[in-house]
mmCIF file of C-alpha atoms and ligand atoms in Angstrom:
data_model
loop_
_atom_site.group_PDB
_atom_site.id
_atom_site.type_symbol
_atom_site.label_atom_id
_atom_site.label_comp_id
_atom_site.label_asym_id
_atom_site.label_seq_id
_atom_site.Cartn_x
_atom_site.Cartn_y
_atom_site.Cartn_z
ATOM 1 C CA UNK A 1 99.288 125.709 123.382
ATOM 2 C CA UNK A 2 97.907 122.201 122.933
ATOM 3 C CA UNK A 3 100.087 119.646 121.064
ATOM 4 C CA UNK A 4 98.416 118.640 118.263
ATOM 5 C CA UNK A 5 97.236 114.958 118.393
ATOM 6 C CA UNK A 6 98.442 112.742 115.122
ATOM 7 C CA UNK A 7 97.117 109.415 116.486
ATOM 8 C CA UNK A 8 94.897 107.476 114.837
ATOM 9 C CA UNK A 9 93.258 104.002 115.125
ATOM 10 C CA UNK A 10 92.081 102.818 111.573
ATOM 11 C CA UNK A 11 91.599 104.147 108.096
ATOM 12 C CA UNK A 12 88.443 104.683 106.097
ATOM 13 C CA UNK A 13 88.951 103.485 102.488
ATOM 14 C CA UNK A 14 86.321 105.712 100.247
ATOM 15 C CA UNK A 15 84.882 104.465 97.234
ATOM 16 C CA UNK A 16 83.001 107.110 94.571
ATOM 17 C CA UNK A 17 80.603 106.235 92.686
ATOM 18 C CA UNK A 18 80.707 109.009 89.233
ATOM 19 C CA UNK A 19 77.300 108.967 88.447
ATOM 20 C CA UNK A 20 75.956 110.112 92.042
ATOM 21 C CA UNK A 21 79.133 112.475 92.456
ATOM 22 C CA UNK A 22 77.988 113.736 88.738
ATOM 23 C CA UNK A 23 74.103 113.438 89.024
ATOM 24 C CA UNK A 24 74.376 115.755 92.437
ATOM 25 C CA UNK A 25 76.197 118.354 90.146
ATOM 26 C CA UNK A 26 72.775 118.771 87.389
ATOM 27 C CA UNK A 27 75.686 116.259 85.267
ATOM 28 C CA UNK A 28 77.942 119.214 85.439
ATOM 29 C CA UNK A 29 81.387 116.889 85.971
ATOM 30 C CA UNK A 30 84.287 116.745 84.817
ATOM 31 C CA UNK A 31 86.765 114.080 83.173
ATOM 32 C CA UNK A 32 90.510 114.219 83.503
ATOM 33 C CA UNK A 33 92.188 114.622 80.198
ATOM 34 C CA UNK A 34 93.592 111.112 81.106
ATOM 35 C CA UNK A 35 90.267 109.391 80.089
ATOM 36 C CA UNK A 36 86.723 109.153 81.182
ATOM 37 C CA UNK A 37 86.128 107.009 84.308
ATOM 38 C CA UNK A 38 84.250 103.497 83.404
ATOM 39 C CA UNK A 39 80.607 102.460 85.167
ATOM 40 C CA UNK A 40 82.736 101.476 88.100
ATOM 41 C CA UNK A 41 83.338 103.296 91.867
ATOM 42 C CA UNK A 42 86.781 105.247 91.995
ATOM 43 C CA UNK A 43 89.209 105.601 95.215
ATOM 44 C CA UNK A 44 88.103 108.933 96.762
ATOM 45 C CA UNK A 45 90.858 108.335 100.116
ATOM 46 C CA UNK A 46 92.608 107.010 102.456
ATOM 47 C CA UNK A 47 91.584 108.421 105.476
ATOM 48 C CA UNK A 48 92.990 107.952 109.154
ATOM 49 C CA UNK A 49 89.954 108.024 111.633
ATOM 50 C CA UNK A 50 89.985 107.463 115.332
ATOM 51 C CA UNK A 51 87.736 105.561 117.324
ATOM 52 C CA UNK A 52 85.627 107.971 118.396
ATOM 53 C CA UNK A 53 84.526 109.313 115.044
ATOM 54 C CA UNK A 54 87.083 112.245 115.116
ATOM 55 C CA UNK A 55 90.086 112.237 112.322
ATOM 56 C CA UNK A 56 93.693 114.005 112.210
ATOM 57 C CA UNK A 57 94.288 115.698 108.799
ATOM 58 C CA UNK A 58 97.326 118.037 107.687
ATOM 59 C CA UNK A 59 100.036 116.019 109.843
ATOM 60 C CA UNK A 60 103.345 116.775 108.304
ATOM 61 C CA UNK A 61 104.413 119.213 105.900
ATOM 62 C CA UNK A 62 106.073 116.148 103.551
ATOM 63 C CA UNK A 63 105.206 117.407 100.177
ATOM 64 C CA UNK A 64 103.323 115.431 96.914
ATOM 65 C CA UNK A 65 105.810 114.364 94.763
ATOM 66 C CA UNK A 66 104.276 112.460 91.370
ATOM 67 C CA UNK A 67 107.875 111.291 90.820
ATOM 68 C CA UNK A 68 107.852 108.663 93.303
ATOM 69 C CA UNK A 69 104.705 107.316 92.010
ATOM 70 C CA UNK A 70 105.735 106.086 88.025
ATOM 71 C CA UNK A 71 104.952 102.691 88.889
ATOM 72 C CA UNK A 72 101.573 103.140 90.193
ATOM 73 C CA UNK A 73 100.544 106.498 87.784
ATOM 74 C CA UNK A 74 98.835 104.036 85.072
ATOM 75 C CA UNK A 75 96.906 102.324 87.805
ATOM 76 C CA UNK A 76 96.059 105.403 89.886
ATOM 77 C CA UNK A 77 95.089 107.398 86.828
ATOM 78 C CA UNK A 78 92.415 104.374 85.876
ATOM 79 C CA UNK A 79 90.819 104.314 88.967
ATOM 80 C CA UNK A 80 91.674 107.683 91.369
ATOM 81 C CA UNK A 81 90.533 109.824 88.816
ATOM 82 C CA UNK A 82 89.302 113.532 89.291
ATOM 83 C CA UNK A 83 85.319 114.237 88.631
ATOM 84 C CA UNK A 84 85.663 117.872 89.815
ATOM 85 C CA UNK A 85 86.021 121.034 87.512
ATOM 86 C CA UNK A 86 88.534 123.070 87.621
ATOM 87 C CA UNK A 87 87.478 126.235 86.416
ATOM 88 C CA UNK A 88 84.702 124.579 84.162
ATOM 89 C CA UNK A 89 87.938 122.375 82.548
ATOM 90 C CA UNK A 90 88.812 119.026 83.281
ATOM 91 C CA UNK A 91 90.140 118.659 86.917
ATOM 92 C CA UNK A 92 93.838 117.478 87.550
ATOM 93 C CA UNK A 93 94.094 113.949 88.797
ATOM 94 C CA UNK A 94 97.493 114.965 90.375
ATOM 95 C CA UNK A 95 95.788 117.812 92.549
ATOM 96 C CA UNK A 96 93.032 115.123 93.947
ATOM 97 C CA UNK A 97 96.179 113.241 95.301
ATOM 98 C CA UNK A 98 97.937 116.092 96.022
ATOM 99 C CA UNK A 99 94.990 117.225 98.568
ATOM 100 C CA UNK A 100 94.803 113.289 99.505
ATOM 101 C CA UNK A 101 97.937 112.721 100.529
ATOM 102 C CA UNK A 102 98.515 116.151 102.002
ATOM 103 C CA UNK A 103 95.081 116.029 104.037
ATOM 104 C CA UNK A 104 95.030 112.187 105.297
ATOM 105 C CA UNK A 105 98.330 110.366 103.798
ATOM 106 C CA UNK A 106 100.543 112.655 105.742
ATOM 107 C CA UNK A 107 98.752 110.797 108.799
ATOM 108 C CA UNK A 108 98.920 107.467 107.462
ATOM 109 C CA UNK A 109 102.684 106.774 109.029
ATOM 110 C CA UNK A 110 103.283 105.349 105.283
ATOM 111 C CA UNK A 111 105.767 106.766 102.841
ATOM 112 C CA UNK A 112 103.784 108.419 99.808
ATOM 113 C CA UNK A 113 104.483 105.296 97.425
ATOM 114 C CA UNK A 114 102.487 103.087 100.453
ATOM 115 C CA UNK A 115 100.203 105.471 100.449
ATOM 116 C CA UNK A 116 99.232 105.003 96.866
ATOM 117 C CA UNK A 117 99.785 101.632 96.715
ATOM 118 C CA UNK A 118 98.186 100.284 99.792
ATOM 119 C CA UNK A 119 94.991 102.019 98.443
ATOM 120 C CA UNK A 120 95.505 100.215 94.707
ATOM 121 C CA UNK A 121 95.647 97.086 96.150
ATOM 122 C CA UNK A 122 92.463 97.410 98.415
ATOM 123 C CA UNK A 123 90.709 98.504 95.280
ATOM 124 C CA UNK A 124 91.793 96.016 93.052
ATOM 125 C CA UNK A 125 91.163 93.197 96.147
ATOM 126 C CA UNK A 126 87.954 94.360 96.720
ATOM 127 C CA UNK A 127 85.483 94.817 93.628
ATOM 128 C CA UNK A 128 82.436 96.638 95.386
ATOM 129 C CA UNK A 129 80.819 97.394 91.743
ATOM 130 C CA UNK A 130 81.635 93.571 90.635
ATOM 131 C CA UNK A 131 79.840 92.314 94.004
ATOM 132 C CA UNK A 132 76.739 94.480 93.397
ATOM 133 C CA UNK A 133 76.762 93.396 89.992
ATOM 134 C CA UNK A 134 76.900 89.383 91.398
ATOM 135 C CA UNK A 135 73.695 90.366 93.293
ATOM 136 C CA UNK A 136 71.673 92.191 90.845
ATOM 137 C CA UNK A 137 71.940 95.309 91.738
ATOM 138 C CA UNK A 138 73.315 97.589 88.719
ATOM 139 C CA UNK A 139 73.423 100.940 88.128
ATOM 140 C CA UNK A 140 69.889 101.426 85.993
ATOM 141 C CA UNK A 141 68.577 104.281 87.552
ATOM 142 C CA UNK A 142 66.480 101.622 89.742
ATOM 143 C CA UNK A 143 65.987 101.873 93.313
ATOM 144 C CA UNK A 144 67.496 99.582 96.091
ATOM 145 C CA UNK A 145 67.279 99.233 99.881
ATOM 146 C CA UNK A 146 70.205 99.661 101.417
ATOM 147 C CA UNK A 147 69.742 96.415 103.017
ATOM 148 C CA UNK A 148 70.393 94.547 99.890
ATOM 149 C CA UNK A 149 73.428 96.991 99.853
ATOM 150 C CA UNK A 150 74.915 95.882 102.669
ATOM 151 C CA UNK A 151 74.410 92.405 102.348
ATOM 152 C CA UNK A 152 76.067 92.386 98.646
ATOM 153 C CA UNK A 153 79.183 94.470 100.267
ATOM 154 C CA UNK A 154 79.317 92.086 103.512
ATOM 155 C CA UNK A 155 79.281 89.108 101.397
ATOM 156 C CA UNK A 156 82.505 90.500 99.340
ATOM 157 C CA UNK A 157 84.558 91.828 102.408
ATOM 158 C CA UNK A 158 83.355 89.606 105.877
ATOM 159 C CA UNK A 159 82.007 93.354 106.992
ATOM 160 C CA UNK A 160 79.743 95.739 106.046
ATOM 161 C CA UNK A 161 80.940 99.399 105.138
ATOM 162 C CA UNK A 162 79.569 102.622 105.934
ATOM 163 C CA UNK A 163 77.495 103.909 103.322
ATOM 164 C CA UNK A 164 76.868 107.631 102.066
ATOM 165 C CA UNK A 165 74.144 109.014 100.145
ATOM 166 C CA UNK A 166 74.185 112.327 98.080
ATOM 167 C CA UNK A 167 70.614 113.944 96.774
ATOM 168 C CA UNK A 168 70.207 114.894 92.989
ATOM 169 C CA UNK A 169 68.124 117.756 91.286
ATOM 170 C CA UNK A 170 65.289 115.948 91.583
ATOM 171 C CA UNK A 171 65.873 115.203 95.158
ATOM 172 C CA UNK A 172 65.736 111.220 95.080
ATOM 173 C CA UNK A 173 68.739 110.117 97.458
ATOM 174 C CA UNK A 174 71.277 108.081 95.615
ATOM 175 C CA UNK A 175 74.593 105.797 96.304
ATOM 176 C CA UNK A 176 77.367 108.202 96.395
ATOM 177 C CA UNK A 177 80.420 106.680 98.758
ATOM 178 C CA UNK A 178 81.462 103.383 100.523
ATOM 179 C CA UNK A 179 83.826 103.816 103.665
ATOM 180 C CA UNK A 180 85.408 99.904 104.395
ATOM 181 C CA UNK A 181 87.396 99.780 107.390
ATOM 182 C CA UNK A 182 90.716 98.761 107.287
ATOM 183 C CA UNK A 183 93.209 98.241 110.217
ATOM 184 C CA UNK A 184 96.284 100.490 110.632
ATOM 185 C CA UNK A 185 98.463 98.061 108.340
ATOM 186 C CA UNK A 186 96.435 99.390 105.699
ATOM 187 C CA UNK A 187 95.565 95.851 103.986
ATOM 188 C CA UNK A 188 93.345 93.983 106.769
ATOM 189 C CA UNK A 189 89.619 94.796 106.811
ATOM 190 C CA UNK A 190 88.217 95.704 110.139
ATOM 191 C CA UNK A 191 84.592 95.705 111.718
ATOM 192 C CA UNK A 192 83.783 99.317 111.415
ATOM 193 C CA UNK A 193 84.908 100.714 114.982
ATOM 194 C CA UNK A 194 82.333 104.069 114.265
ATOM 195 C CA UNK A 195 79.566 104.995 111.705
ATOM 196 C CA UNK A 196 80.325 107.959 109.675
ATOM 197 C CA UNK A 197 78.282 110.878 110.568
ATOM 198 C CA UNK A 198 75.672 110.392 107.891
ATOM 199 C CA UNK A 199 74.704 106.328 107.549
ATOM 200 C CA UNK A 200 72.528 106.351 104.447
ATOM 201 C CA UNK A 201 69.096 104.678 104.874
ATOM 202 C CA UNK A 202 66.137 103.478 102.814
ATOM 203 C CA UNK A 203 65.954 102.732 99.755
ATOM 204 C CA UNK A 204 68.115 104.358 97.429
ATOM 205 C CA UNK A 205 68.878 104.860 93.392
ATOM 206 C CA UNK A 206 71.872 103.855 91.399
ATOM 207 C CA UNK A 207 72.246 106.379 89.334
ATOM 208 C CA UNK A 208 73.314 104.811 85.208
ATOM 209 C CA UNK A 209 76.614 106.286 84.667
ATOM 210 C CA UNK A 210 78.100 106.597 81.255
ATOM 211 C CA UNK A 211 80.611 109.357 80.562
ATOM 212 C CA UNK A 212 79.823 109.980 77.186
ATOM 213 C CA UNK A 213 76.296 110.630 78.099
ATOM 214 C CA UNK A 214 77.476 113.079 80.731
ATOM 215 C CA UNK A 215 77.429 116.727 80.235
ATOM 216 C CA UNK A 216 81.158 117.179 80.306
ATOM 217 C CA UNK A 217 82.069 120.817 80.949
ATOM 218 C CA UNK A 218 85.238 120.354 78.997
HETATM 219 P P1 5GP B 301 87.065 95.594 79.852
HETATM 220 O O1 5GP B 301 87.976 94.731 79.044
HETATM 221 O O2 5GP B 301 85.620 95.497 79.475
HETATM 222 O O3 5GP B 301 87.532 97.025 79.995
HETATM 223 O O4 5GP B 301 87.153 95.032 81.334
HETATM 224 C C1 5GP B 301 87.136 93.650 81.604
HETATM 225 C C2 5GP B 301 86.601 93.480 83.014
HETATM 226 O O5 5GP B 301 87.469 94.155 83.944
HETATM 227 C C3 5GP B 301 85.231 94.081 83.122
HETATM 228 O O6 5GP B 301 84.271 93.083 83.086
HETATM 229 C C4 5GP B 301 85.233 94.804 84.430
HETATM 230 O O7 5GP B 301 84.556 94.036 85.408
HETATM 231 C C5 5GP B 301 86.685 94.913 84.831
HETATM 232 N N1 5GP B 301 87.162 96.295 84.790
HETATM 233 C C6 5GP B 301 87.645 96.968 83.714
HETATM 234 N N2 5GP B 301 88.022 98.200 84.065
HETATM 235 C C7 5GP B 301 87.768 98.304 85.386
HETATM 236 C C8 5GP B 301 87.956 99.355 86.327
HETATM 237 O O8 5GP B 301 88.433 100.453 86.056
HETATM 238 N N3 5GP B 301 87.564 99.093 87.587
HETATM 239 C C9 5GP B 301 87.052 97.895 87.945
HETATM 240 N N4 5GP B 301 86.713 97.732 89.220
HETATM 241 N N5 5GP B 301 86.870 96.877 87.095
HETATM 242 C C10 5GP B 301 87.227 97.086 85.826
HETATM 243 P P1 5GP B 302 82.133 116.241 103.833
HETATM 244 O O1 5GP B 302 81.913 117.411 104.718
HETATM 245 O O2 5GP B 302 81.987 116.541 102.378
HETATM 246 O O3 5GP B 302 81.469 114.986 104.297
HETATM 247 O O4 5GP B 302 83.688 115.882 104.013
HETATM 248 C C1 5GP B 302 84.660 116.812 103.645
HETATM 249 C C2 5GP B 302 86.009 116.209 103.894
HETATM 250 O O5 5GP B 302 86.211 115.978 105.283
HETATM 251 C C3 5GP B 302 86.197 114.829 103.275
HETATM 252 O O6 5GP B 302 86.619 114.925 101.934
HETATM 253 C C4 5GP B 302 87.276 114.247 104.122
HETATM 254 O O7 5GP B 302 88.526 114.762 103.734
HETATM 255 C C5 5GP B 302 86.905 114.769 105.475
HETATM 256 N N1 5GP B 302 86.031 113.831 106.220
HETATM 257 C C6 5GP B 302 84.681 113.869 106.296
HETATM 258 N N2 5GP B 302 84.231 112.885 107.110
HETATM 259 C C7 5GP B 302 85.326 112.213 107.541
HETATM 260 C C8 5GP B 302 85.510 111.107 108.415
HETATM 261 O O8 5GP B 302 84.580 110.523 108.986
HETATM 262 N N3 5GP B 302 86.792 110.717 108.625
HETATM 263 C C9 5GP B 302 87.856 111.325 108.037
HETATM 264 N N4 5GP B 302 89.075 110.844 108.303
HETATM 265 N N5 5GP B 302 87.710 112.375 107.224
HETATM 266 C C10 5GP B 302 86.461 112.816 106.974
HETATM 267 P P1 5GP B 303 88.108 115.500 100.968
HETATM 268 O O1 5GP B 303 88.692 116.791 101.518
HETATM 269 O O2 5GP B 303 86.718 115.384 101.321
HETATM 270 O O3 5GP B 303 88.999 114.325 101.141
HETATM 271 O O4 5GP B 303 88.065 115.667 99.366
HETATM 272 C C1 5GP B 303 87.237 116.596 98.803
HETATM 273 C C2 5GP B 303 88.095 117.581 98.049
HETATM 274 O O5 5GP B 303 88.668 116.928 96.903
HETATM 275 C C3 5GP B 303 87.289 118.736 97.538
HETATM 276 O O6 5GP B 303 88.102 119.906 97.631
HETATM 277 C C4 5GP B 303 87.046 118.400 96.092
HETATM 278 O O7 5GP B 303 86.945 119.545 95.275
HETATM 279 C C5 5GP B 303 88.283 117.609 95.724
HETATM 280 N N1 5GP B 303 88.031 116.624 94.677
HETATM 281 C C6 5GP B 303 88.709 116.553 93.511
HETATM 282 N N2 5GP B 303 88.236 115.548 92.754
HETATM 283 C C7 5GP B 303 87.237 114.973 93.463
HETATM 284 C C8 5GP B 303 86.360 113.887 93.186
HETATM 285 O O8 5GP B 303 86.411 113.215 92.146
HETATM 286 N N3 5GP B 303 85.459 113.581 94.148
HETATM 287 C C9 5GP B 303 85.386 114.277 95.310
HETATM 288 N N4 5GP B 303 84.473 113.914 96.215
HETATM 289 N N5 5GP B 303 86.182 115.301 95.606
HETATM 290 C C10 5GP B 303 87.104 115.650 94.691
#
């Protein structure tokens, strides 16, 4: 039987952005009974990758334990929130981290609390919707090449992410998730070592996102 292989060489940080996640659902989304999420991109992960494009997920059995994380809950509930249904109810931001840090923190090598908090502090570093903002390029519903993307995310972090699209009902392809590399100390941003499967191309929309105007299935 083969050992299975933990290693790892950076991480993928994941950025969501709620209106494509919600637009690609026909606007059925959920909120966490936390609060709505604002027009900015939440933390989807923290995800070990390797440098040739494969990943190691599930590596210890170390169980989520919210306890550990009172210092951080305020933060993490404000910007890791849930957008999936549970049941056609409001998801459970605690599950989302649950299946994070079960799936990809267990790889990290951090504790759980480093976990959490070396993810805050890339997202609170990093402003991705603040740097599209700076170059014009808000979430109206307009269309932008991903060129200008790129350029707007390269400026902010010295590298430019992977980006991933999503489709919506009406089949335009939209924004839906950032991936900036980061090296294994979990704070210094990396030239991406591998693309993610699916590089989004072309131009694309920014979906508006408001949560009251969403279709909440709450
Ligand atoms: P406000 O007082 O309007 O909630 O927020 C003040 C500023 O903080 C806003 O201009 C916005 O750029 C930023 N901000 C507020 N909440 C968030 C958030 O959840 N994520 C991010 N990235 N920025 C936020
Ligand atoms: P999807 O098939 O929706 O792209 O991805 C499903 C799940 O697989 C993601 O939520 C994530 O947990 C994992 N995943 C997908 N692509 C990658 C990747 O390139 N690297 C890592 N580490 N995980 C990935
Ligand atoms: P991944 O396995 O790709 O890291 O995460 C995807 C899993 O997280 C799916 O099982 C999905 O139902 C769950 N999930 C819970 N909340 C969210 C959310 O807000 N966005 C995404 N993409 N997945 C979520």
């Amino acid at each position: 039987r083969k050992e299975k292989d933990n290693s790892f060489d950076y991480f993928f940080f994941v950025q969501q952005w709620p209106g494509s996640y919600c637009d690609a659902k026909g606007k059925k989304c959920c909120f966490p009974v936390t609060g709505d999420p604002g027009p900015y991109f939440g933390i989807h992960g923290l995800w070990p990758n390797r440098n040739d494009g494969s990943y190691p997920d599930t590596c210890t059995n170390e169980q989520f334990d919210s306890s550990e994380l009172h210092d951080v809950v305020d933060n993490l509930n404000k910007n890791w929130g849930t957008l999936a249904c549970k049941r056609g109810m409001s998801g459970d931001n605690e599950d989302f981290w649950d299946h994070e840090w079960a799936k990809h923190g267990t790889c990290s090598g951090f504790t759980q609390h480093q976990y959490f908090e070396a993810s805050l502090n890339l997202y609170n570093d990093y402003d991705i919707t603040a740097a599209l903002a700076e170059a014009g390029i808000v979430p109206d519903d307009s269309f932008y090449p991903i060129s200008q993307i790129s350029k707007a995310f390269t400026n902010l972090l010295g590298f430019a992410p992977q980006i991933e699209c999503n489709i919506d009902p009406e089949g335009n392809k939209q924004l839906y998730q950032v991936y900036i590399c980061v090296a294994k100390d979990g704070k210094t941003l990396i030239k991406c070592p591998t693309a993610i499967r699916n590089p989004c191309q072309g131009s694309v929309q920014f979906p508006v996102f408001d949560s009251a105007a969403e279709s909440d299935q709450r």
